[in-house]
PDB file of C-alpha atoms in Angstrom:
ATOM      1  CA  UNK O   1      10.945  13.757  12.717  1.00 41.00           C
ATOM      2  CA  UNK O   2      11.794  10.923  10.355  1.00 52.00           C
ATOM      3  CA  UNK O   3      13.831  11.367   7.032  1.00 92.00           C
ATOM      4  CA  UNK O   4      12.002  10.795   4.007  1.00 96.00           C
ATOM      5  CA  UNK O   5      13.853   7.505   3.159  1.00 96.00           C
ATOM      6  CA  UNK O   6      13.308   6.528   6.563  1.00 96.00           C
ATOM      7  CA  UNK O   7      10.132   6.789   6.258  1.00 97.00           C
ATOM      8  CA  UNK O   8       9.845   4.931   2.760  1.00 98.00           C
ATOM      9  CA  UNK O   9      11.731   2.175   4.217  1.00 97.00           C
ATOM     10  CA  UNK O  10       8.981   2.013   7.442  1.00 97.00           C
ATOM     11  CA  UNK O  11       5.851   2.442   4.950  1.00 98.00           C
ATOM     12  CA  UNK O  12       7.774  -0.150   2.718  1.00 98.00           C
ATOM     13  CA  UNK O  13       7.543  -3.033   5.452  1.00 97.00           C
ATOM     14  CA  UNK O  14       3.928  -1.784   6.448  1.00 98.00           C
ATOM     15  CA  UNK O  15       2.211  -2.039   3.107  1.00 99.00           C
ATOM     16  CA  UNK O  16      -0.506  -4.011   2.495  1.00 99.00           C
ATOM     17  CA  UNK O  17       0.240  -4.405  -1.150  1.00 99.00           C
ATOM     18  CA  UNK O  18      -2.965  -4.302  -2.776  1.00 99.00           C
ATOM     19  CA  UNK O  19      -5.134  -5.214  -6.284  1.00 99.00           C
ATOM     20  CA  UNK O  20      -8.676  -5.066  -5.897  1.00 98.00           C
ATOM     21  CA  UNK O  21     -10.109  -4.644  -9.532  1.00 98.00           C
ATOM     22  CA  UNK O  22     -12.599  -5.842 -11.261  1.00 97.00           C
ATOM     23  CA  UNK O  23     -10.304  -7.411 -14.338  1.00 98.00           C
ATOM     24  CA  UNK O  24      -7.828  -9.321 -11.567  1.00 99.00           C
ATOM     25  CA  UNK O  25      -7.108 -12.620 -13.002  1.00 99.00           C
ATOM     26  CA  UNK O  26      -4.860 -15.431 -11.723  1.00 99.00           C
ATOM     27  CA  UNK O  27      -2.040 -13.222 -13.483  1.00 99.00           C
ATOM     28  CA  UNK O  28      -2.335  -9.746 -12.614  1.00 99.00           C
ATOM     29  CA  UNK O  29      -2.698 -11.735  -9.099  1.00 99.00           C
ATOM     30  CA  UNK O  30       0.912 -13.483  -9.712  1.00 99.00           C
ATOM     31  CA  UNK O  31       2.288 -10.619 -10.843  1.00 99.00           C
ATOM     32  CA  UNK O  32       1.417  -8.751  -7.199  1.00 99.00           C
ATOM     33  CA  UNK O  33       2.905 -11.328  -5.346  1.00 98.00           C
ATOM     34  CA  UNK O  34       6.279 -11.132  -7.896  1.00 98.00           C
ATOM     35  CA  UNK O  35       6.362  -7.466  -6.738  1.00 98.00           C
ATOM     36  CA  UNK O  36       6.639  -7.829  -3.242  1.00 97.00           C
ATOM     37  CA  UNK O  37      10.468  -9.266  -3.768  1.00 96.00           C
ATOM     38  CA  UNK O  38      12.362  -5.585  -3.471  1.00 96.00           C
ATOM     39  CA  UNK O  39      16.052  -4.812  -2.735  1.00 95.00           C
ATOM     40  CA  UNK O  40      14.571  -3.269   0.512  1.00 95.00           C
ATOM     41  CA  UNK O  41      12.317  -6.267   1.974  1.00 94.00           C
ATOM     42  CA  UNK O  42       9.085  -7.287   1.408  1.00 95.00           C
ATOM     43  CA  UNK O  43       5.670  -5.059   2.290  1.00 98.00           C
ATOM     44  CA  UNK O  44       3.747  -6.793   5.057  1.00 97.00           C
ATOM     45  CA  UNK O  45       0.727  -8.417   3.032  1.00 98.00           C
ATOM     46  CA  UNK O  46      -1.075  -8.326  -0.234  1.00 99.00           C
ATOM     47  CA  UNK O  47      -4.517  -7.222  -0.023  1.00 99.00           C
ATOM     48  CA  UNK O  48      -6.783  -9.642  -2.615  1.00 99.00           C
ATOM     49  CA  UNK O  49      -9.758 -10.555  -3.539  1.00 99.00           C
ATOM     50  CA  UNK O  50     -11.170 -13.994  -1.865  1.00 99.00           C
ATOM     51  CA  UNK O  51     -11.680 -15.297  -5.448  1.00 99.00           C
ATOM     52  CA  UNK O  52      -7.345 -15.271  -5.846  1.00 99.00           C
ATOM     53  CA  UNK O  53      -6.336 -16.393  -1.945  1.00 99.00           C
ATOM     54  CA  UNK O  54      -4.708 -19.624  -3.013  1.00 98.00           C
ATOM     55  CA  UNK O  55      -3.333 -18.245  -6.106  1.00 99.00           C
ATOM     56  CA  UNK O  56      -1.252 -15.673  -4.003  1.00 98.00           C
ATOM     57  CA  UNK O  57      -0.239 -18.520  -1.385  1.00 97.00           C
ATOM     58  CA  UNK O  58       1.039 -20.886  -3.935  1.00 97.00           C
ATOM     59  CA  UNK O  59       2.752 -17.480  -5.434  1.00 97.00           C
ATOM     60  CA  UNK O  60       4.351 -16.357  -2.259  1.00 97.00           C
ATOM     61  CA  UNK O  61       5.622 -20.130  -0.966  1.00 95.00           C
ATOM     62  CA  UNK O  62       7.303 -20.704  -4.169  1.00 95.00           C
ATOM     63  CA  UNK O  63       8.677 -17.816  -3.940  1.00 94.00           C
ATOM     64  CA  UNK O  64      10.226 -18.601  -0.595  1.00 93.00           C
ATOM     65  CA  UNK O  65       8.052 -15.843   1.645  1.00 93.00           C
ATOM     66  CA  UNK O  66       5.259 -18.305   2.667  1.00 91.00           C
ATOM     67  CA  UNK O  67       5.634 -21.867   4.695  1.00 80.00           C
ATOM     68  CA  UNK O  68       8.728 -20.943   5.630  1.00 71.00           C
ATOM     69  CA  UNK O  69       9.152 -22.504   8.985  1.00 65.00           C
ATOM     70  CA  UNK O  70       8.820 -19.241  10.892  1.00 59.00           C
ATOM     71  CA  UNK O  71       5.961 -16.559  10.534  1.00 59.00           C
ATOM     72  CA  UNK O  72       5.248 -15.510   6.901  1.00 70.00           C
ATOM     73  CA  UNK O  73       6.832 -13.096   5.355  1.00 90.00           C
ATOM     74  CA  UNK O  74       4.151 -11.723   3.519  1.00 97.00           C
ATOM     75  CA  UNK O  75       0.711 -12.361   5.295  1.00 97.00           C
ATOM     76  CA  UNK O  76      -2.412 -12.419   2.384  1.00 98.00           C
ATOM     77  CA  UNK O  77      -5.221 -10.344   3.454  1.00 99.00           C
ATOM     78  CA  UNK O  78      -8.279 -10.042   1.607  1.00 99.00           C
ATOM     79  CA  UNK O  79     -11.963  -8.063   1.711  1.00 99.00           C
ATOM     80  CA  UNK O  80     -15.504  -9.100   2.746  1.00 99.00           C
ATOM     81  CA  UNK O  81     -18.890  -7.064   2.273  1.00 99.00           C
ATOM     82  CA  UNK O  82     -16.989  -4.724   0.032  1.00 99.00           C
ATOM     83  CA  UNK O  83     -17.062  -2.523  -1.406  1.00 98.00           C
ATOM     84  CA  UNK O  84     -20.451  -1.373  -0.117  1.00 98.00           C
ATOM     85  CA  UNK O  85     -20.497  -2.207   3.612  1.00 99.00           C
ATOM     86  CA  UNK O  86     -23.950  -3.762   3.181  1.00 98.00           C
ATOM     87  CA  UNK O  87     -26.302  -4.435   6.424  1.00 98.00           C
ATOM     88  CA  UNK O  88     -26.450  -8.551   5.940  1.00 99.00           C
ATOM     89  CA  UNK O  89     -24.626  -9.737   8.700  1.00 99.00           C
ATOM     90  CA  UNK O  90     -25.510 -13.500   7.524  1.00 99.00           C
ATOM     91  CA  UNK O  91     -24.019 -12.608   4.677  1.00 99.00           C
ATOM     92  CA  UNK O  92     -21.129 -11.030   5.679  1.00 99.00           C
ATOM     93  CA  UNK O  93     -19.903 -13.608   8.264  1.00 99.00           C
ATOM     94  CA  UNK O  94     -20.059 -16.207   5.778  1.00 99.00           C
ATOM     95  CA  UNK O  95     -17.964 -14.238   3.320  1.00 99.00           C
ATOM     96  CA  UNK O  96     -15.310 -13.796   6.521  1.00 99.00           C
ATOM     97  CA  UNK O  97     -15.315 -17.556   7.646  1.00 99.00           C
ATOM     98  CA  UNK O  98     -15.201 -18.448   4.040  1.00 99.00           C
ATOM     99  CA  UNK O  99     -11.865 -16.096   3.396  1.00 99.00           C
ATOM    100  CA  UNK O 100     -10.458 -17.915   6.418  1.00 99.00           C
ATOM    101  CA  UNK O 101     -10.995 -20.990   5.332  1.00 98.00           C
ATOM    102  CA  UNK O 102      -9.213 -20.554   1.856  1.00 98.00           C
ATOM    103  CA  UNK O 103      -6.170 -19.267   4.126  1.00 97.00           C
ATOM    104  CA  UNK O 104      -6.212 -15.441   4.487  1.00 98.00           C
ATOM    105  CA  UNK O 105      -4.295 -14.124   7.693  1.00 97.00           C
ATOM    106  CA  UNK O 106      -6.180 -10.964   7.361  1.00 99.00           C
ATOM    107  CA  UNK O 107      -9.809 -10.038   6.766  1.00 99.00           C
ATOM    108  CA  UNK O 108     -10.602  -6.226   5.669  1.00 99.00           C
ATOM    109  CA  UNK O 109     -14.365  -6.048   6.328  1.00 99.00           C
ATOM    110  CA  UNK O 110     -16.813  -3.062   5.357  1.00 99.00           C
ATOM    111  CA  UNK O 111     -18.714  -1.840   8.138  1.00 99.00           C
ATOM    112  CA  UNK O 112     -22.062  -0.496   7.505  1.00 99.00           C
ATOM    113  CA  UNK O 113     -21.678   2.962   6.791  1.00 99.00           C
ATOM    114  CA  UNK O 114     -24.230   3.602   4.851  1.00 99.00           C
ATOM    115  CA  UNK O 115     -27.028   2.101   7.726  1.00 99.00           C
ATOM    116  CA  UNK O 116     -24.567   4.292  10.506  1.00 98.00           C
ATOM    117  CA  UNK O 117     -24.944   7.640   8.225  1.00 98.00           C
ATOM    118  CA  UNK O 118     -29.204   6.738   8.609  1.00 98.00           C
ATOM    119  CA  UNK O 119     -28.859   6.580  12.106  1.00 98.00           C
ATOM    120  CA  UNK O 120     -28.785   2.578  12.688  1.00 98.00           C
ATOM    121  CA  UNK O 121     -25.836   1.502  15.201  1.00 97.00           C
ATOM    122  CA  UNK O 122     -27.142  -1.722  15.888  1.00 98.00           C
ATOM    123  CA  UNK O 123     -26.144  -2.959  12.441  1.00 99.00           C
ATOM    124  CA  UNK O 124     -22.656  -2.051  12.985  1.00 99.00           C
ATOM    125  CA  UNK O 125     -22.288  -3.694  16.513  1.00 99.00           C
ATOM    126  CA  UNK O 126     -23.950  -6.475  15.250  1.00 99.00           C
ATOM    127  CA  UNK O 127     -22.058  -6.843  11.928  1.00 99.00           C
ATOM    128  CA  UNK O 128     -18.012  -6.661  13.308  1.00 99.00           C
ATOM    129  CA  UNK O 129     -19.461  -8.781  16.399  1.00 99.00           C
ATOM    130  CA  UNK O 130     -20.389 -11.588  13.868  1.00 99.00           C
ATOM    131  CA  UNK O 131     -17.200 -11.389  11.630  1.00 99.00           C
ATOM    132  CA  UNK O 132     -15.116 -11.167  14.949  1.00 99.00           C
ATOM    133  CA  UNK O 133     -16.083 -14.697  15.736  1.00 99.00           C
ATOM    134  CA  UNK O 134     -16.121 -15.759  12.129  1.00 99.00           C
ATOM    135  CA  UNK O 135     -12.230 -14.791  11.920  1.00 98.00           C
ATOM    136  CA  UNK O 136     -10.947 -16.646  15.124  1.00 98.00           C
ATOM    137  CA  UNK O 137      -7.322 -15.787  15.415  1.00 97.00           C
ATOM    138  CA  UNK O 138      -7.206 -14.015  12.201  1.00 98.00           C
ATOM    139  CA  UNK O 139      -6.448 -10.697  12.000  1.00 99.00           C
ATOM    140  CA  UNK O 140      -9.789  -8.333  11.609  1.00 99.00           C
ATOM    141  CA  UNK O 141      -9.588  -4.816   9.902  1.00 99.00           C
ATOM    142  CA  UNK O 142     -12.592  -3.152  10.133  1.00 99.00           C
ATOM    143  CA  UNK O 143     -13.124  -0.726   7.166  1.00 99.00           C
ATOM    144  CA  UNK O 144     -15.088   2.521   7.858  1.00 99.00           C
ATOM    145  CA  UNK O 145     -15.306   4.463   4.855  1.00 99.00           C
ATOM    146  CA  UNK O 146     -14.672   7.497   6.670  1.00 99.00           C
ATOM    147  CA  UNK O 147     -15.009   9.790   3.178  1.00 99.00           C
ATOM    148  CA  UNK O 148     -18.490   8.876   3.074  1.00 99.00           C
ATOM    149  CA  UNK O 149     -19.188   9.135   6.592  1.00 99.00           C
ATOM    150  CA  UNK O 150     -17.554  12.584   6.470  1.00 98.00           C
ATOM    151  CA  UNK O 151     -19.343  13.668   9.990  1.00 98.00           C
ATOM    152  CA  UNK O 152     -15.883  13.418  12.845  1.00 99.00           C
ATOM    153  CA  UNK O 153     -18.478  12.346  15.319  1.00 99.00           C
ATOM    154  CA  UNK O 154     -19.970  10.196  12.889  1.00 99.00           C
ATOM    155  CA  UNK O 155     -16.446   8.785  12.314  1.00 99.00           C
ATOM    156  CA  UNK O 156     -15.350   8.463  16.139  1.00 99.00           C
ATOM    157  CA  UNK O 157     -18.445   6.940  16.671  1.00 99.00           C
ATOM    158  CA  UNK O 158     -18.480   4.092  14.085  1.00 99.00           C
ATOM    159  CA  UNK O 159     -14.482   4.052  15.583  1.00 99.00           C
ATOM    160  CA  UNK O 160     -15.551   3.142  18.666  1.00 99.00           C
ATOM    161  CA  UNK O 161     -18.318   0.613  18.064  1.00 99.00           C
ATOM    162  CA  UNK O 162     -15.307  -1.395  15.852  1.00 99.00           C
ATOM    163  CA  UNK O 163     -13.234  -0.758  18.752  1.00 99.00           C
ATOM    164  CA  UNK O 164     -15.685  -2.439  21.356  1.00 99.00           C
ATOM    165  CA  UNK O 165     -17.006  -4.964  19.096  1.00 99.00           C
ATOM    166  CA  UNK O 166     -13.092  -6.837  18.540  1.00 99.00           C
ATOM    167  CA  UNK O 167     -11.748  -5.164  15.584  1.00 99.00           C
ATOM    168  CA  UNK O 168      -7.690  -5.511  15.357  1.00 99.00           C
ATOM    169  CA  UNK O 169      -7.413  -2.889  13.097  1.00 99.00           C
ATOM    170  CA  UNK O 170      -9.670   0.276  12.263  1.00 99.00           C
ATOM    171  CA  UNK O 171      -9.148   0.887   8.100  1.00 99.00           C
ATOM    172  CA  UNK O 172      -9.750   4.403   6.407  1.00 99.00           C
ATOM    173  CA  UNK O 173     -11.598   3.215   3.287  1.00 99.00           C
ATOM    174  CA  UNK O 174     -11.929   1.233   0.674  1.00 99.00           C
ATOM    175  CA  UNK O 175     -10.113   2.501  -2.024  1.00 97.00           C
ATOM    176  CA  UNK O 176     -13.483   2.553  -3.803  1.00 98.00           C
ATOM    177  CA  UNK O 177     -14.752   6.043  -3.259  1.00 98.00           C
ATOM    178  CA  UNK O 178     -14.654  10.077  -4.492  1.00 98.00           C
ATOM    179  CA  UNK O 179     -12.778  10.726  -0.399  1.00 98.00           C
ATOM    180  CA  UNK O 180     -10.564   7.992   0.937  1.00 98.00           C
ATOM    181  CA  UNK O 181      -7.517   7.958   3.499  1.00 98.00           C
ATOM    182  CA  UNK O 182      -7.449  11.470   5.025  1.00 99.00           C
ATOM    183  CA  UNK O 183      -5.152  13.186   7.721  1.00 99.00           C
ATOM    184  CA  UNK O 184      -7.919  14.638   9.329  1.00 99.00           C
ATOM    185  CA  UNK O 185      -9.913  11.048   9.375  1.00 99.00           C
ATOM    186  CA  UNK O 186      -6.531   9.477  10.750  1.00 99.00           C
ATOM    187  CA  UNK O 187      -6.205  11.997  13.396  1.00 99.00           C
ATOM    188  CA  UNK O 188      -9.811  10.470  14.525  1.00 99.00           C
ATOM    189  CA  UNK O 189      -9.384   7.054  14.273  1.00 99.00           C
ATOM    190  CA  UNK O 190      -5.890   6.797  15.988  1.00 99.00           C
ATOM    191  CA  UNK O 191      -7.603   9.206  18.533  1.00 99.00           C
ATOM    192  CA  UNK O 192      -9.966   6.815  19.342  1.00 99.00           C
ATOM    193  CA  UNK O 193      -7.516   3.747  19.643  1.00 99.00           C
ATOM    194  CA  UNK O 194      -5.666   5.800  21.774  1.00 99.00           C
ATOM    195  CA  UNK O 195      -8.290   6.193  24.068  1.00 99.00           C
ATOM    196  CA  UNK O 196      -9.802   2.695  24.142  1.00 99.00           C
ATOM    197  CA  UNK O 197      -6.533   1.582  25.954  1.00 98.00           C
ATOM    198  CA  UNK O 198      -6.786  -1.695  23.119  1.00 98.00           C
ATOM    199  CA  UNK O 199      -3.922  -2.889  21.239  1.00 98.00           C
ATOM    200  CA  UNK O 200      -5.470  -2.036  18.134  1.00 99.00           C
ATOM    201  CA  UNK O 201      -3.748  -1.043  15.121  1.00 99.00           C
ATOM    202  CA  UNK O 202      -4.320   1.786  12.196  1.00 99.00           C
ATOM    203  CA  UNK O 203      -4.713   1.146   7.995  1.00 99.00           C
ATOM    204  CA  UNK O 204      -4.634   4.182   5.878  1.00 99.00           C
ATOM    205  CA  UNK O 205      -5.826   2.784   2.279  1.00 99.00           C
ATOM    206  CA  UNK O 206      -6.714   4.753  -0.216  1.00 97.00           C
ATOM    207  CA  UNK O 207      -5.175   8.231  -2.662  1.00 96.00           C
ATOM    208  CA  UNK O 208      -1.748   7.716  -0.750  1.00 98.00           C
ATOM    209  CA  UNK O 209       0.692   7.774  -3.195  1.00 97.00           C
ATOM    210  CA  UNK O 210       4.406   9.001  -2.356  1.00 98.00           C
ATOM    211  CA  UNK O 211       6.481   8.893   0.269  1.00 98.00           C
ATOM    212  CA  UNK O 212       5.990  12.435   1.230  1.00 98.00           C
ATOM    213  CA  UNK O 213       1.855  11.232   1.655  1.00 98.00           C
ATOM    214  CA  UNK O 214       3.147   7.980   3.790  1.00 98.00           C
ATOM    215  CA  UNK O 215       5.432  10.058   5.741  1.00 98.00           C
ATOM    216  CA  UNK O 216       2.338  12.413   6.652  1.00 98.00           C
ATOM    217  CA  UNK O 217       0.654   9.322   8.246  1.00 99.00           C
ATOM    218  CA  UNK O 218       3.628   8.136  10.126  1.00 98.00           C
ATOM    219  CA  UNK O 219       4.273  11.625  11.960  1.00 98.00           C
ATOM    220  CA  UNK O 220       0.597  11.914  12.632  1.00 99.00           C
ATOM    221  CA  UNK O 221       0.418   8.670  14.031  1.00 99.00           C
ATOM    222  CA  UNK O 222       3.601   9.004  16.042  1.00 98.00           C
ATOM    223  CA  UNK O 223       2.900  11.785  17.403  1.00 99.00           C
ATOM    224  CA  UNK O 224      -0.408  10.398  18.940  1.00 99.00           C
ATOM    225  CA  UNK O 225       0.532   7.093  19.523  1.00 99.00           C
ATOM    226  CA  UNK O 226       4.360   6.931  19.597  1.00 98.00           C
ATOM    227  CA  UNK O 227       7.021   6.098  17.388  1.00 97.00           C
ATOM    228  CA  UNK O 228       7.599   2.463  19.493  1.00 98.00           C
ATOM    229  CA  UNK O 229       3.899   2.157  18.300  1.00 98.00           C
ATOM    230  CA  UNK O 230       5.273   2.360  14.489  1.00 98.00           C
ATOM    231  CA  UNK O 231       5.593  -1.689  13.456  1.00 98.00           C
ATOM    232  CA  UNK O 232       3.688  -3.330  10.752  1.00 98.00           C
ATOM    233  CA  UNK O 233       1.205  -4.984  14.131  1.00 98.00           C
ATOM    234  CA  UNK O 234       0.012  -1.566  14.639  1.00 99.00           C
ATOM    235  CA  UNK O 235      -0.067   0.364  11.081  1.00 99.00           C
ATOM    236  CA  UNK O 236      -0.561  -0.147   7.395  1.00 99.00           C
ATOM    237  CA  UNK O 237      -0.630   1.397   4.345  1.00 99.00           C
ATOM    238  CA  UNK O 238      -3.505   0.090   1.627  1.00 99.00           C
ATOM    239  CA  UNK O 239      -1.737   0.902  -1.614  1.00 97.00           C
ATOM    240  CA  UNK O 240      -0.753  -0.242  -4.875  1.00 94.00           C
ATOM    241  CA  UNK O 241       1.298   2.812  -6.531  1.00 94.00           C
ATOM    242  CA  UNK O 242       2.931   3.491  -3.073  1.00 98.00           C
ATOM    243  CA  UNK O 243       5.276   0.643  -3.383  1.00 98.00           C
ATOM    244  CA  UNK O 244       6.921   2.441  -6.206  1.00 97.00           C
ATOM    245  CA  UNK O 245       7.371   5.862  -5.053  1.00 97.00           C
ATOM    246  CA  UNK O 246       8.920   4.484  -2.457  1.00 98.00           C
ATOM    247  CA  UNK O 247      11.485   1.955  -3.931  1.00 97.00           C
ATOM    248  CA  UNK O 248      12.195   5.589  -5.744  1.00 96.00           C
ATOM    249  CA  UNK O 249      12.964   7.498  -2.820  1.00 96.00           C
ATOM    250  CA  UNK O 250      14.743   4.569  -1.688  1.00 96.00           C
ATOM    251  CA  UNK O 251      17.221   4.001  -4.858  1.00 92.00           C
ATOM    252  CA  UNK O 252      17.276   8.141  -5.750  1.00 79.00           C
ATOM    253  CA  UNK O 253      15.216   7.949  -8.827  1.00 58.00           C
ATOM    254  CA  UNK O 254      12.420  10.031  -9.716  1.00 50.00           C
ATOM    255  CA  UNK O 255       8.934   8.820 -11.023  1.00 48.00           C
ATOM    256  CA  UNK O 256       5.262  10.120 -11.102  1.00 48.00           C
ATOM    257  CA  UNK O 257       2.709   8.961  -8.783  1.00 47.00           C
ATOM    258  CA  UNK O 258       0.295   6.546  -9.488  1.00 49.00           C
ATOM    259  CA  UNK O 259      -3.503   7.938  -9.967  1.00 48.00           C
ATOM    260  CA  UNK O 260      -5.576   4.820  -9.538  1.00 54.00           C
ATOM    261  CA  UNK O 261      -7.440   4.572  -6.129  1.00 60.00           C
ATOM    262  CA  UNK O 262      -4.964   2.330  -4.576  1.00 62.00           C
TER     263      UNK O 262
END
């Protein structure tokens, strides 16, 4: 299939360049954004917490990739009822309208896993329905911790409920737990988009690290879905460390992974 620097140059433009830690400030915040300016383009978003959304869009328009007159460069998405994918639906609509509100394009939402692995559905359908409407013509990822759900017919089902209930995206994990992004997981999810007939796109987040990993993902989900299918609409990488490896692949250098989550 694809070369490896192909491939680092497609997973480069489909990042979601991402810092969720507890010790973000304003600067570690600043700092992301500075990083998205590479040789080979930008990634497609930063992935933030709500607390730093205006800090990342004053960043990225005075650094020319925001306000532009034309669609942004780098879109700022950021997470709601993370990491734990709690059951308050109150709750996590607010925290969704909220993120809008401060400006985020994107809105990476936990869906309740935890409530789906104890045999409620209801909370799921009922939880993505309410953060669908919250976003309006924002992007929705829905995020469904498929390391913890571990079950495939756990996973395909929590899949499809997203799926029916107006998710945009469907999101491996969090970043936050022992399992995260998985072939085998991906396999399900793009399965499942695949079959809805939806234009519905894919986000691998989580232990993906080089461009070897990132290449893994694009094969799997061209070979299910299509290479046309390949554009930063339909597919994302959650990473941090990524963007590194694959400026290295990129420019012929040779440096060791990152090992945090992201």
């Amino acid at each position: 299939m694809n070369s490896l620097k192909h491939a680092a140059r497609q997973a480069l433009a489909m990042m979601d360049l991402t810092s969720l830690n507890d010790d973000d400030n304003d600067a570690t915040i600043q700092a992301l954004c500075r990083r998205t300016d590479t040789p080979h383009g930008a990634p497609a978003a930063v992935c933030i917490y709500p607390a730093f959304i205006e800090t990342a869009n004053r960043e990225l328009i005075d650094m020319g990739l925001r306000n532009t007159g034309v669609r942004e460069r780098v879109r700022i998405a950021t997470v709601t009822n993370f990491p734990h994918g709690c059951v308050n639906v109150e709750r996590a609509s607010r925290e969704t309208r909220a993120a809008v509100a401060a400006g985020a394009d994107e809105v990476d939402v936990v869906f309740p896993y935890k409530a789906m692995i104890n045999g409620d559905t209801e909370s799921g359908r009922a939880l993505v329905t309410a953060c669908r409407d919250a976003c309006g013509d924002r992007l929705l990822k829905v995020i469904l911790e498929t390391g913890e759900l571990k079950d495939p017919v756990l996973i395909r089902q929590a899949a499809d409920i997203a799926l029916e209930c107006g998710a945009d995206f469907l999101k491996t994990s969090t970043g936050k737990v022992p399992v995260n992004a998985t072939l085998e997981a991906a396999e399900i999810l793009l399965t499942a988009i695949r079959d809805s007939g939806r234009d519905v796109g894919f986000k691998a987040a989580g232990g993906i690290r080089t461009a070897e990993d990132a290449k893994a993902y694009l094969d799997l989900a061209a070979g299910i879905m299509g290479e046309a299918w390949l554009t930063p609409a339909h597919f994302r990488f959650g990473a941090s460390g990524l963007l590194d490896a694959l400026l290295a692949t990129l420019s012929d250098e040779d440096i060791q992974p990152a090992t945090d989550g992201y």
